[in-house]
Coordinates of C-alpha atoms in Angstrom, one line a residue:
E1 CA 25.1 1.0 18.4
V2 CA 21.5 0.5 19.7
L3 CA 20.6 3.5 18.0
D4 CA 22.9 2.7 15.1
A5 CA 20.7 -0.3 14.8
F6 CA 17.6 1.2 14.8
Q7 CA 19.0 4.1 12.1
D8 CA 19.7 1.0 10.1
F9 CA 16.4 -0.5 10.4
Q10 CA 14.4 2.9 9.8
R11 CA 17.0 3.3 6.6
A12 CA 16.1 0.0 5.0
R13 CA 12.6 -0.2 5.0
V14 CA 12.1 3.8 3.6
L15 CA 15.4 2.0 1.2
F16 CA 12.7 -0.8 0.0
V17 CA 9.5 1.4 -0.1
Q18 CA 11.3 4.0 -2.2
R19 CA 12.6 0.8 -4.3
V20 CA 9.5 -1.5 -4.8
A21 CA 7.9 2.3 -5.0
N22 CA 9.3 2.8 -8.4
L23 CA 9.2 -1.2 -9.6
S24 CA 5.5 -0.6 -9.2
R25 CA 5.4 1.7 -12.1
F26 CA 5.8 -0.8 -14.4
P27 CA 3.5 -3.3 -15.5
A28 CA 6.0 -5.6 -16.2
N29 CA 6.9 -5.6 -12.8
V30 CA 3.3 -7.2 -11.8
G31 CA 3.3 -10.9 -11.6
L32 CA 6.6 -10.6 -10.4
M33 CA 6.3 -8.7 -6.9
Q34 CA 3.5 -10.1 -6.7
N35 CA 5.4 -13.6 -7.0
A36 CA 7.2 -12.9 -4.3
G37 CA 5.3 -11.3 -1.6
I38 CA 4.8 -7.8 -2.0
L39 CA 1.1 -7.9 0.0
E40 CA 3.3 -9.4 2.3
L41 CA 5.4 -7.4 3.0
L42 CA 3.2 -3.5 2.4
Q43 CA 0.8 -4.6 4.5
P44 CA 2.9 -4.4 7.6
L45 CA 5.1 -1.6 6.4
L46 CA 0.5 0.7 6.2
D47 CA 1.2 1.5 9.7
D48 CA 4.9 2.5 10.3
N49 CA 4.9 5.2 12.7
V50 CA 7.4 6.6 10.5
T51 CA 4.4 8.5 6.9
S52 CA 6.6 8.5 4.4
I53 CA 7.2 4.9 4.4
Q54 CA 3.5 4.2 5.3
Q55 CA 3.1 7.1 2.1
G56 CA 5.1 5.0 -0.2
A57 CA 3.3 1.5 0.8
S58 CA 0.4 3.1 -0.7
V59 CA 1.6 5.0 -3.5
T60 CA 2.7 0.7 -4.6
L61 CA -0.1 -1.3 -3.2
G62 CA -2.2 1.5 -5.3
R63 CA -0.1 1.2 -8.3
L64 CA -0.4 -2.6 -8.1
A65 CA -3.6 -2.8 -7.4
S66 CA -4.1 -0.2 -10.9
K67 CA -2.4 -2.6 -12.9
S68 CA -3.8 -6.0 -11.8
E69 CA -7.2 -6.8 -11.2
K70 CA -5.3 -10.5 -10.3
V71 CA -3.9 -8.3 -7.1
A72 CA -6.9 -6.1 -6.2
Q73 CA -8.6 -9.2 -5.7
A74 CA -6.1 -10.3 -3.7
V75 CA -6.3 -6.3 -1.8
V76 CA -9.6 -7.7 -0.3
R77 CA -8.9 -11.3 0.2
N78 CA -5.8 -10.5 2.9
G79 CA -7.6 -7.8 4.1
L80 CA -5.4 -5.0 3.4
L81 CA -8.8 -2.8 1.7
G82 CA -9.6 -2.8 5.5
K83 CA -6.5 -1.7 6.9
V84 CA -6.8 1.3 4.4
V85 CA -10.2 2.4 4.9
Q86 CA -9.0 1.8 8.9
N87 CA -7.0 4.3 8.2
L88 CA -8.5 7.5 6.6
G89 CA -9.3 8.7 10.3
G90 CA -7.1 10.9 11.5
Q91 CA -4.6 10.5 9.0
N92 CA -3.5 13.9 7.3
T93 CA -4.2 14.8 3.5
S94 CA -1.7 13.0 1.3
H95 CA -3.0 9.6 3.5
K96 CA -6.6 10.0 2.5
I97 CA -5.7 11.0 -0.9
S98 CA -3.3 7.9 -1.7
A99 CA -5.9 6.0 0.3
A100 CA -8.9 7.2 -2.0
Y101 CA -6.4 5.8 -4.9
I102 CA -6.0 2.4 -3.3
L103 CA -9.2 1.9 -3.2
R104 CA -10.1 3.6 -7.0
A105 CA -7.7 0.8 -7.9
V106 CA -9.1 -2.1 -6.7
A107 CA -13.4 -0.6 -6.8
K108 CA -12.3 0.2 -11.0
H109 CA -11.7 -2.9 -12.5
S110 CA -15.6 -4.8 -11.3
P111 CA -18.7 -4.6 -10.1
D112 CA -17.7 -6.8 -7.1
L113 CA -14.6 -5.2 -6.3
A114 CA -16.9 -1.7 -6.0
A115 CA -18.8 -3.7 -4.0
D116 CA -16.4 -4.9 -1.3
A117 CA -15.2 -1.1 -1.5
V118 CA -17.8 0.2 -0.4
T119 CA -18.3 -3.6 2.5
A120 CA -15.3 -2.1 3.8
G121 CA -16.8 1.7 4.5
A122 CA -15.1 3.7 2.0
V123 CA -17.6 5.9 1.5
D124 CA -17.7 6.7 5.3
G125 CA -14.8 6.8 5.3
L126 CA -14.2 9.0 2.9
K127 CA -16.3 11.9 4.2
A128 CA -15.0 12.2 7.3

C-alpha cells in the first residue's frame, strides 16, 4: 500500500506535465496557465528525480516563455532562469537541449531579457 501511494504520486506528476506541455502549445492558454500559477507548479518539477518529468516541465516552461514576454519576465523574476542554468551541468543531452530552448525563449523577447540570461550564466552553462 505504501508503494502504491508513491506510484500514484509519480503517475500524477507524469500526467500533469504531459497535459500542461500539450496545453502550452496553444497561445490562448498561456495567460490562463500563468494566472493559474503554472510557473510555481513547474518549479519543483524542474528538479524532479524522474527525468521524463523534468523534461516535460522544461518543455512547458520553454513553450510558455516563447509565447509571452510576460511569462519570460516572470521566469527571470521567479528565479527559474537561474535554476535552468544550474541544471545545464552534468545533465543528459536532451535536458541540455531543453534548457537551451528555455534560454532562447526568454532571451528572444528583448535585450534586457537576453542580458538576464547572460547574467544568469547561460553562456558558460552552454559551453560546459
